[in-house]
mmCIF file of C-alpha atoms in Angstrom:
data_model
loop_
_atom_site.group_PDB
_atom_site.id
_atom_site.type_symbol
_atom_site.label_atom_id
_atom_site.label_comp_id
_atom_site.label_asym_id
_atom_site.label_seq_id
_atom_site.Cartn_x
_atom_site.Cartn_y
_atom_site.Cartn_z
ATOM 1 C CA MET A 40 143.112 37.449 104.495
ATOM 2 C CA LYS A 41 139.949 35.697 105.598
ATOM 3 C CA LEU A 42 139.896 34.876 109.291
ATOM 4 C CA PRO A 43 138.241 31.854 110.903
ATOM 5 C CA ILE A 44 134.675 32.431 112.088
ATOM 6 C CA VAL A 45 133.886 31.094 115.544
ATOM 7 C CA ALA A 46 130.278 30.124 116.257
ATOM 8 C CA TYR A 47 128.242 30.995 119.320
ATOM 9 C CA GLY A 48 128.922 28.557 122.128
ATOM 10 C CA ASP A 49 132.596 28.015 121.320
ATOM 11 C CA PRO A 50 134.619 28.194 124.577
ATOM 12 C CA VAL A 51 137.149 30.546 122.985
ATOM 13 C CA LEU A 52 134.485 33.268 123.081
ATOM 14 C CA LYS A 53 134.669 33.267 126.883
ATOM 15 C CA LYS A 54 138.390 34.067 126.928
ATOM 16 C CA VAL A 55 139.442 37.564 127.922
ATOM 17 C CA CYS A 56 141.736 39.064 125.312
ATOM 18 C CA ALA A 57 144.452 41.648 125.723
ATOM 19 C CA PRO A 58 143.293 45.188 124.993
ATOM 20 C CA ILE A 59 144.661 47.022 121.971
ATOM 21 C CA ASP A 60 144.683 50.721 121.177
ATOM 22 C CA LYS A 61 145.318 52.934 118.171
ATOM 23 C CA SER A 62 149.066 52.328 118.428
ATOM 24 C CA TYR A 63 148.644 48.567 117.799
ATOM 25 C CA PRO A 64 151.140 47.891 114.959
ATOM 26 C CA ASP A 65 148.805 45.999 112.603
ATOM 27 C CA LEU A 66 145.479 47.591 113.555
ATOM 28 C CA GLN A 67 144.530 48.686 110.032
ATOM 29 C CA GLN A 68 145.360 45.244 108.628
ATOM 30 C CA LEU A 69 143.306 43.567 111.366
ATOM 31 C CA ILE A 70 140.326 45.791 110.575
ATOM 32 C CA SER A 71 140.691 45.096 106.861
ATOM 33 C CA ASN A 72 140.860 41.336 107.480
ATOM 34 C CA MET A 73 137.780 41.448 109.700
ATOM 35 C CA PHE A 74 135.746 43.281 107.051
ATOM 36 C CA GLU A 75 136.944 40.911 104.327
ATOM 37 C CA THR A 76 135.920 37.931 106.451
ATOM 38 C CA MET A 77 132.517 39.448 107.211
ATOM 39 C CA ASN A 78 131.817 40.309 103.574
ATOM 40 C CA ASN A 79 132.889 36.876 102.284
ATOM 41 C CA ALA A 80 130.538 35.227 104.778
ATOM 42 C CA ASN A 81 127.644 37.507 103.768
ATOM 43 C CA GLY A 82 127.708 38.833 107.317
ATOM 44 C CA VAL A 83 126.111 42.032 108.519
ATOM 45 C CA GLY A 84 128.149 42.819 111.611
ATOM 46 C CA LEU A 85 131.131 42.054 113.780
ATOM 47 C CA ALA A 86 131.324 41.261 117.466
#
């Protein structure tokens, strides 16, 4: 699943998110989705 890409300057990037750890239920799916999104956007990294 491709995720939305948020551009630099968007206020959402200043929000503090909740931490997750290895026990996060959908961690592998989240990682997979992030890589799919990056690759489809011809990206070279994630932040």
